[in-house]
Amino acid sequence: MDDFIDRVMRNPVLNANTAVDEAHHPVSAAGFKYYVTEMVCWATGGPQTYTGRSMSESHKHLKITESERAAFCKDFDDTMAKFNVPEAEHKELFAIVESTKGDIVTPFSSV
């Protein structure tokens, strides 16, 4: 999560969205890492309970576009490649990311 969230926090495509950039300021990178780690542990069947807000509640005001989501997914793929995550696990984790798309990407914002 360290590598992935560090990439997301400094991604110029994501931070070009003023709402996303502003959302990064009140929460530390450590805070984001904690919630993302908690969510991944929960979503992959571990005993961890996710205590953060829903994906919809956390993202609806950010007006995230399809191209911003693609930049996020590239950061994800680059992190998986950096750590040589096996293909099966990469696909499993990406399926979890993909399952949240409808709660994150704003409809009609694919510009």
Short mmCIF file of N, CA, C and O in Angstrom, two decimals, residues 1-108:
data_model
loop_
_atom_site.label_atom_id
_atom_site.label_comp_id
_atom_site.label_asym_id
_atom_site.label_seq_id
_atom_site.Cartn_x
_atom_site.Cartn_y
_atom_site.Cartn_z
N MET A 1 0.82 -1.19 0.00
CA MET A 1 0.00 0.00 0.00
C MET A 1 0.86 1.26 0.00
O MET A 1 0.45 2.26 -0.57
N ASP A 2 2.03 1.19 0.64
CA ASP A 2 2.89 2.37 0.66
C ASP A 2 3.18 2.88 -0.74
O ASP A 2 2.97 4.05 -1.05
N ASP A 3 3.67 1.98 -1.59
CA ASP A 3 4.03 2.38 -2.95
C ASP A 3 2.81 2.87 -3.72
O ASP A 3 2.85 3.92 -4.37
N PHE A 4 1.72 2.13 -3.64
CA PHE A 4 0.51 2.47 -4.40
C PHE A 4 -0.05 3.83 -3.99
O PHE A 4 -0.29 4.70 -4.83
N ILE A 5 -0.24 4.04 -2.71
CA ILE A 5 -0.83 5.32 -2.26
C ILE A 5 0.13 6.47 -2.52
O ILE A 5 -0.30 7.57 -2.88
N ASP A 6 1.43 6.24 -2.39
CA ASP A 6 2.39 7.31 -2.73
C ASP A 6 2.24 7.70 -4.19
O ASP A 6 2.27 8.89 -4.53
N ARG A 7 2.04 6.74 -5.07
CA ARG A 7 1.83 7.03 -6.49
C ARG A 7 0.55 7.85 -6.69
O ARG A 7 0.54 8.85 -7.42
N VAL A 8 -0.52 7.41 -6.05
CA VAL A 8 -1.82 8.08 -6.20
C VAL A 8 -1.74 9.52 -5.67
O VAL A 8 -2.24 10.45 -6.30
N MET A 9 -1.10 9.70 -4.53
CA MET A 9 -1.03 11.03 -3.91
C MET A 9 -0.25 12.03 -4.76
O MET A 9 -0.50 13.22 -4.69
N ARG A 10 0.69 11.54 -5.58
CA ARG A 10 1.49 12.48 -6.39
C ARG A 10 1.16 12.41 -7.88
O ARG A 10 1.83 13.04 -8.69
N ASN A 11 0.12 11.67 -8.25
CA ASN A 11 -0.24 11.50 -9.65
C ASN A 11 -0.75 12.83 -10.21
O ASN A 11 -1.79 13.34 -9.77
N PRO A 12 -0.08 13.40 -11.22
CA PRO A 12 -0.50 14.70 -11.74
C PRO A 12 -1.86 14.68 -12.43
O PRO A 12 -2.58 15.68 -12.43
N VAL A 13 -2.23 13.54 -13.01
CA VAL A 13 -3.55 13.44 -13.65
C VAL A 13 -4.64 13.53 -12.59
O VAL A 13 -5.62 14.27 -12.74
N LEU A 14 -4.48 12.80 -11.49
CA LEU A 14 -5.47 12.84 -10.41
C LEU A 14 -5.50 14.21 -9.74
O LEU A 14 -6.56 14.75 -9.44
N ASN A 15 -4.33 14.77 -9.49
CA ASN A 15 -4.27 16.04 -8.78
C ASN A 15 -4.64 17.24 -9.64
O ASN A 15 -4.83 18.34 -9.12
N ALA A 16 -4.78 17.05 -10.95
CA ALA A 16 -5.29 18.11 -11.81
C ALA A 16 -6.77 18.38 -11.51
O ALA A 16 -7.28 19.47 -11.74
N ASN A 17 -7.45 17.37 -10.96
CA ASN A 17 -8.83 17.52 -10.50
C ASN A 17 -8.75 18.23 -9.15
O ASN A 17 -8.26 17.68 -8.17
N THR A 18 -9.20 19.47 -9.12
CA THR A 18 -9.08 20.29 -7.91
C THR A 18 -9.71 19.63 -6.70
O THR A 18 -9.16 19.68 -5.60
N ALA A 19 -10.84 18.97 -6.89
CA ALA A 19 -11.52 18.32 -5.76
C ALA A 19 -10.68 17.17 -5.21
O ALA A 19 -10.59 17.00 -3.99
N VAL A 20 -10.03 16.42 -6.08
CA VAL A 20 -9.17 15.32 -5.64
C VAL A 20 -7.95 15.88 -4.92
O VAL A 20 -7.59 15.42 -3.83
N ASP A 21 -7.33 16.89 -5.51
CA ASP A 21 -6.15 17.51 -4.90
C ASP A 21 -6.49 18.03 -3.49
O ASP A 21 -5.75 17.78 -2.54
N GLU A 22 -7.63 18.70 -3.37
CA GLU A 22 -8.03 19.23 -2.06
C GLU A 22 -8.36 18.11 -1.08
O GLU A 22 -8.11 18.24 0.12
N ALA A 23 -8.89 17.01 -1.56
CA ALA A 23 -9.23 15.87 -0.69
C ALA A 23 -7.97 15.23 -0.11
O ALA A 23 -8.02 14.62 0.95
N HIS A 24 -6.84 15.37 -0.82
CA HIS A 24 -5.59 14.79 -0.34
C HIS A 24 -5.00 15.56 0.85
O HIS A 24 -4.22 15.00 1.60
N HIS A 25 -5.36 16.82 1.02
CA HIS A 25 -4.73 17.64 2.05
C HIS A 25 -5.16 17.36 3.48
O HIS A 25 -4.30 17.29 4.36
N PRO A 26 -6.46 17.20 3.76
CA PRO A 26 -6.84 17.01 5.17
C PRO A 26 -6.51 15.63 5.74
O PRO A 26 -6.49 15.45 6.94
N VAL A 27 -6.24 14.66 4.88
CA VAL A 27 -5.92 13.32 5.34
C VAL A 27 -4.48 13.01 4.95
O VAL A 27 -4.08 13.21 3.81
N SER A 28 -3.71 12.54 5.89
CA SER A 28 -2.31 12.21 5.60
C SER A 28 -2.23 10.99 4.71
O SER A 28 -3.18 10.19 4.63
N ALA A 29 -1.09 10.83 4.07
CA ALA A 29 -0.86 9.63 3.27
C ALA A 29 -1.01 8.39 4.15
O ALA A 29 -1.58 7.38 3.73
N ALA A 30 -0.55 8.49 5.40
CA ALA A 30 -0.68 7.36 6.33
C ALA A 30 -2.15 7.02 6.57
O ALA A 30 -2.51 5.84 6.67
N GLY A 31 -3.00 8.02 6.66
CA GLY A 31 -4.43 7.78 6.84
C GLY A 31 -5.05 7.08 5.65
O GLY A 31 -5.82 6.13 5.81
N PHE A 32 -4.70 7.54 4.44
CA PHE A 32 -5.18 6.86 3.23
C PHE A 32 -4.69 5.43 3.19
O PHE A 32 -5.44 4.50 2.88
N LYS A 33 -3.42 5.24 3.50
CA LYS A 33 -2.84 3.89 3.47
C LYS A 33 -3.56 2.97 4.45
O LYS A 33 -3.82 1.81 4.15
N TYR A 34 -3.88 3.50 5.61
CA TYR A 34 -4.58 2.69 6.60
C TYR A 34 -5.93 2.21 6.06
O TYR A 34 -6.24 1.02 6.11
N TYR A 35 -6.73 3.15 5.55
CA TYR A 35 -8.06 2.77 5.08
C TYR A 35 -8.01 1.85 3.87
O TYR A 35 -8.80 0.92 3.75
N VAL A 36 -7.08 2.10 2.95
CA VAL A 36 -6.97 1.24 1.78
C VAL A 36 -6.52 -0.17 2.20
O VAL A 36 -7.06 -1.17 1.73
N THR A 37 -5.57 -0.23 3.12
CA THR A 37 -5.12 -1.54 3.63
C THR A 37 -6.26 -2.26 4.32
O THR A 37 -6.50 -3.45 4.09
N GLU A 38 -7.00 -1.54 5.14
CA GLU A 38 -8.13 -2.12 5.85
C GLU A 38 -9.17 -2.66 4.86
O GLU A 38 -9.68 -3.77 5.01
N MET A 39 -9.44 -1.87 3.82
CA MET A 39 -10.44 -2.28 2.84
C MET A 39 -9.98 -3.50 2.05
O MET A 39 -10.75 -4.43 1.83
N VAL A 40 -8.71 -3.51 1.64
CA VAL A 40 -8.20 -4.66 0.87
C VAL A 40 -8.24 -5.92 1.73
O VAL A 40 -8.64 -6.99 1.25
N CYS A 41 -7.84 -5.80 2.98
CA CYS A 41 -7.88 -6.97 3.87
C CYS A 41 -9.31 -7.49 4.02
O CYS A 41 -9.55 -8.70 3.94
N TRP A 42 -10.26 -6.59 4.17
CA TRP A 42 -11.67 -6.97 4.29
C TRP A 42 -12.17 -7.59 2.98
O TRP A 42 -12.79 -8.65 2.97
N ALA A 43 -11.88 -6.91 1.84
CA ALA A 43 -12.41 -7.35 0.54
C ALA A 43 -11.83 -8.67 0.08
O ALA A 43 -12.47 -9.38 -0.70
N THR A 44 -10.66 -9.02 0.55
CA THR A 44 -10.04 -10.29 0.13
C THR A 44 -10.36 -11.43 1.09
O THR A 44 -9.82 -12.52 0.96
N GLY A 45 -11.27 -11.17 2.03
CA GLY A 45 -11.74 -12.24 2.90
C GLY A 45 -11.04 -12.37 4.23
O GLY A 45 -11.29 -13.31 4.98
N GLY A 46 -10.17 -11.42 4.53
CA GLY A 46 -9.47 -11.47 5.81
C GLY A 46 -10.38 -11.09 6.97
O GLY A 46 -11.53 -10.68 6.77
N PRO A 47 -9.89 -11.19 8.15
CA PRO A 47 -10.72 -10.92 9.33
C PRO A 47 -10.92 -9.42 9.59
O PRO A 47 -11.75 -9.05 10.40
N GLN A 48 -10.17 -8.57 8.90
CA GLN A 48 -10.26 -7.13 9.11
C GLN A 48 -11.64 -6.62 8.72
O GLN A 48 -12.22 -7.04 7.73
N THR A 49 -12.17 -5.68 9.48
CA THR A 49 -13.41 -5.00 9.15
C THR A 49 -13.09 -3.63 8.60
O THR A 49 -12.27 -2.91 9.18
N TYR A 50 -13.69 -3.26 7.48
CA TYR A 50 -13.48 -1.93 6.90
C TYR A 50 -14.33 -0.93 7.67
O TYR A 50 -15.54 -1.09 7.77
N THR A 51 -13.70 0.11 8.21
CA THR A 51 -14.39 1.09 9.04
C THR A 51 -14.55 2.44 8.36
O THR A 51 -15.10 3.37 8.96
N GLY A 52 -14.08 2.57 7.13
CA GLY A 52 -14.17 3.85 6.43
C GLY A 52 -15.55 4.08 5.84
O GLY A 52 -16.44 3.23 5.93
N ARG A 53 -15.70 5.24 5.22
CA ARG A 53 -16.95 5.57 4.54
C ARG A 53 -17.09 4.71 3.29
O ARG A 53 -16.12 4.19 2.77
N SER A 54 -18.30 4.62 2.78
CA SER A 54 -18.53 3.86 1.55
C SER A 54 -17.78 4.52 0.40
O SER A 54 -17.45 5.71 0.45
N MET A 55 -17.51 3.74 -0.63
CA MET A 55 -16.82 4.28 -1.80
C MET A 55 -17.62 5.42 -2.43
O MET A 55 -17.08 6.45 -2.81
N SER A 56 -18.94 5.26 -2.48
CA SER A 56 -19.78 6.31 -3.05
C SER A 56 -19.69 7.59 -2.22
O SER A 56 -19.47 8.68 -2.76
N GLU A 57 -19.84 7.47 -0.93
CA GLU A 57 -19.78 8.63 -0.04
C GLU A 57 -18.41 9.31 -0.10
O GLU A 57 -18.31 10.53 -0.07
N SER A 58 -17.37 8.52 -0.21
CA SER A 58 -16.01 9.06 -0.22
C SER A 58 -15.65 9.75 -1.53
O SER A 58 -14.76 10.59 -1.55
N HIS A 59 -16.32 9.38 -2.63
CA HIS A 59 -15.87 9.84 -3.93
C HIS A 59 -16.87 10.68 -4.73
O HIS A 59 -16.47 11.35 -5.67
N LYS A 60 -18.15 10.65 -4.37
CA LYS A 60 -19.15 11.30 -5.23
C LYS A 60 -18.88 12.79 -5.46
O LYS A 60 -19.08 13.29 -6.55
N HIS A 61 -18.40 13.48 -4.47
CA HIS A 61 -18.14 14.92 -4.59
C HIS A 61 -16.87 15.23 -5.37
O HIS A 61 -16.62 16.38 -5.73
N LEU A 62 -16.07 14.21 -5.67
CA LEU A 62 -14.80 14.43 -6.37
C LEU A 62 -14.95 14.52 -7.89
O LEU A 62 -14.03 14.96 -8.57
N LYS A 63 -16.09 14.07 -8.40
CA LYS A 63 -16.37 14.12 -9.84
C LYS A 63 -15.23 13.50 -10.65
O LYS A 63 -14.67 14.10 -11.57
N ILE A 64 -14.89 12.29 -10.29
CA ILE A 64 -13.79 11.57 -10.93
C ILE A 64 -14.21 11.10 -12.31
O ILE A 64 -15.27 10.50 -12.48
N THR A 65 -13.37 11.38 -13.29
CA THR A 65 -13.64 11.02 -14.67
C THR A 65 -13.07 9.64 -14.99
O THR A 65 -12.26 9.09 -14.24
N GLU A 66 -13.48 9.12 -16.12
CA GLU A 66 -12.95 7.83 -16.57
C GLU A 66 -11.45 7.93 -16.80
O GLU A 66 -10.70 6.99 -16.48
N SER A 67 -10.95 9.05 -17.33
CA SER A 67 -9.51 9.17 -17.57
C SER A 67 -8.74 9.24 -16.24
O SER A 67 -7.62 8.73 -16.15
N GLU A 68 -9.32 9.86 -15.23
CA GLU A 68 -8.68 9.88 -13.91
C GLU A 68 -8.66 8.47 -13.31
O GLU A 68 -7.67 8.06 -12.71
N ARG A 69 -9.75 7.75 -13.50
CA ARG A 69 -9.79 6.37 -13.02
C ARG A 69 -8.74 5.53 -13.73
O ARG A 69 -8.06 4.70 -13.12
N ALA A 70 -8.56 5.77 -15.03
CA ALA A 70 -7.54 5.03 -15.79
C ALA A 70 -6.15 5.33 -15.24
O ALA A 70 -5.30 4.42 -15.14
N ALA A 71 -5.89 6.57 -14.83
CA ALA A 71 -4.60 6.93 -14.24
C ALA A 71 -4.41 6.20 -12.90
O ALA A 71 -3.32 5.71 -12.59
N PHE A 72 -5.48 6.12 -12.12
CA PHE A 72 -5.46 5.40 -10.85
C PHE A 72 -5.15 3.92 -11.10
O PHE A 72 -4.31 3.32 -10.43
N CYS A 73 -5.81 3.34 -12.09
CA CYS A 73 -5.60 1.92 -12.41
C CYS A 73 -4.18 1.67 -12.91
O CYS A 73 -3.58 0.62 -12.61
N LYS A 74 -3.61 2.64 -13.63
CA LYS A 74 -2.22 2.50 -14.08
C LYS A 74 -1.30 2.49 -12.87
O LYS A 74 -0.35 1.70 -12.81
N ASP A 75 -1.55 3.37 -11.90
CA ASP A 75 -0.74 3.35 -10.67
C ASP A 75 -0.84 1.98 -10.00
O ASP A 75 0.15 1.43 -9.53
N PHE A 76 -2.04 1.44 -9.97
CA PHE A 76 -2.26 0.11 -9.38
C PHE A 76 -1.44 -0.94 -10.14
O PHE A 76 -0.70 -1.72 -9.53
N ASP A 77 -1.57 -0.95 -11.46
CA ASP A 77 -0.84 -1.92 -12.27
C ASP A 77 0.67 -1.77 -12.12
O ASP A 77 1.39 -2.76 -12.04
N ASP A 78 1.14 -0.52 -12.07
CA ASP A 78 2.57 -0.27 -11.92
C ASP A 78 3.08 -0.79 -10.57
O ASP A 78 4.18 -1.35 -10.48
N THR A 79 2.29 -0.62 -9.52
CA THR A 79 2.68 -1.15 -8.21
C THR A 79 2.70 -2.68 -8.23
O THR A 79 3.64 -3.29 -7.71
N MET A 80 1.70 -3.28 -8.83
CA MET A 80 1.67 -4.75 -8.92
C MET A 80 2.91 -5.26 -9.68
O MET A 80 3.53 -6.25 -9.27
N ALA A 81 3.28 -4.57 -10.75
CA ALA A 81 4.44 -4.97 -11.55
C ALA A 81 5.73 -4.79 -10.75
O ALA A 81 6.62 -5.65 -10.78
N LYS A 82 5.84 -3.68 -10.03
CA LYS A 82 7.05 -3.40 -9.25
C LYS A 82 7.33 -4.54 -8.26
O LYS A 82 8.49 -4.90 -8.04
N PHE A 83 6.29 -5.08 -7.67
CA PHE A 83 6.46 -6.12 -6.66
C PHE A 83 6.24 -7.53 -7.20
O PHE A 83 6.13 -8.48 -6.43
N ASN A 84 6.20 -7.64 -8.53
CA ASN A 84 6.06 -8.94 -9.18
C ASN A 84 4.91 -9.77 -8.61
O ASN A 84 5.04 -10.97 -8.36
N VAL A 85 3.78 -9.11 -8.43
CA VAL A 85 2.59 -9.81 -7.93
C VAL A 85 2.15 -10.80 -9.01
O VAL A 85 1.99 -10.43 -10.18
N PRO A 86 1.98 -12.06 -8.65
CA PRO A 86 1.58 -13.06 -9.64
C PRO A 86 0.25 -12.66 -10.32
O PRO A 86 -0.60 -12.01 -9.73
N GLU A 87 0.11 -13.09 -11.56
CA GLU A 87 -1.05 -12.71 -12.38
C GLU A 87 -2.38 -13.03 -11.71
O GLU A 87 -3.31 -12.22 -11.75
N ALA A 88 -2.51 -14.19 -11.10
CA ALA A 88 -3.78 -14.57 -10.48
C ALA A 88 -4.16 -13.60 -9.36
O ALA A 88 -5.31 -13.16 -9.28
N GLU A 89 -3.21 -13.25 -8.52
CA GLU A 89 -3.48 -12.31 -7.43
C GLU A 89 -3.73 -10.90 -7.95
O GLU A 89 -4.58 -10.19 -7.44
N HIS A 90 -2.97 -10.53 -9.00
CA HIS A 90 -3.18 -9.22 -9.62
C HIS A 90 -4.61 -9.12 -10.14
O HIS A 90 -5.31 -8.13 -9.89
N LYS A 91 -5.07 -10.16 -10.83
CA LYS A 91 -6.43 -10.16 -11.37
C LYS A 91 -7.47 -10.12 -10.24
O LYS A 91 -8.48 -9.43 -10.35
N GLU A 92 -7.22 -10.86 -9.18
CA GLU A 92 -8.15 -10.86 -8.04
C GLU A 92 -8.25 -9.47 -7.41
O GLU A 92 -9.35 -8.98 -7.15
N LEU A 93 -7.11 -8.84 -7.20
CA LEU A 93 -7.12 -7.50 -6.62
C LEU A 93 -7.74 -6.48 -7.57
O LEU A 93 -8.50 -5.60 -7.15
N PHE A 94 -7.43 -6.62 -8.88
CA PHE A 94 -8.02 -5.68 -9.83
C PHE A 94 -9.53 -5.84 -9.92
O PHE A 94 -10.26 -4.87 -10.09
N ALA A 95 -10.03 -7.06 -9.76
CA ALA A 95 -11.48 -7.28 -9.76
C ALA A 95 -12.14 -6.52 -8.61
O ALA A 95 -13.24 -5.99 -8.76
N ILE A 96 -11.45 -6.46 -7.48
CA ILE A 96 -11.97 -5.69 -6.35
C ILE A 96 -12.00 -4.21 -6.71
O ILE A 96 -13.00 -3.52 -6.48
N VAL A 97 -10.92 -3.72 -7.30
CA VAL A 97 -10.88 -2.31 -7.74
C VAL A 97 -11.99 -2.05 -8.75
O VAL A 97 -12.73 -1.07 -8.65
N GLU A 98 -12.14 -2.94 -9.70
CA GLU A 98 -13.16 -2.79 -10.76
C GLU A 98 -14.57 -2.76 -10.17
O GLU A 98 -15.44 -2.04 -10.65
N SER A 99 -14.79 -3.52 -9.11
CA SER A 99 -16.13 -3.59 -8.52
C SER A 99 -16.58 -2.27 -7.90
O SER A 99 -17.76 -2.06 -7.66
N THR A 100 -15.64 -1.36 -7.68
CA THR A 100 -15.98 -0.07 -7.08
C THR A 100 -16.18 1.04 -8.11
O THR A 100 -16.54 2.15 -7.75
N LYS A 101 -15.97 0.74 -9.37
CA LYS A 101 -16.02 1.76 -10.43
C LYS A 101 -17.31 2.57 -10.40
O LYS A 101 -17.28 3.79 -10.46
N GLY A 102 -18.44 1.91 -10.30
CA GLY A 102 -19.73 2.60 -10.32
C GLY A 102 -19.93 3.56 -9.15
O GLY A 102 -20.69 4.52 -9.26
N ASP A 103 -19.22 3.32 -8.06
CA ASP A 103 -19.31 4.20 -6.91
C ASP A 103 -18.30 5.34 -6.94
O ASP A 103 -18.36 6.24 -6.11
N ILE A 104 -17.37 5.27 -7.88
CA ILE A 104 -16.28 6.26 -7.90
C ILE A 104 -16.34 7.19 -9.11
O ILE A 104 -16.20 8.40 -8.97
N VAL A 105 -16.55 6.64 -10.30
CA VAL A 105 -16.57 7.45 -11.52
C VAL A 105 -17.93 8.13 -11.64
O VAL A 105 -18.96 7.48 -11.55
N THR A 106 -17.89 9.43 -11.83
CA THR A 106 -19.10 10.21 -11.98
C THR A 106 -19.68 9.96 -13.37
O THR A 106 -18.96 10.10 -14.36
N PRO A 107 -20.97 9.59 -13.46
CA PRO A 107 -21.57 9.39 -14.78
C PRO A 107 -21.44 10.66 -15.64
O PRO A 107 -21.51 11.76 -15.13
N PHE A 108 -21.20 10.44 -16.90
CA PHE A 108 -21.06 11.53 -17.88
C PHE A 108 -19.83 12.37 -17.64
O PHE A 108 -19.75 13.49 -18.10
#
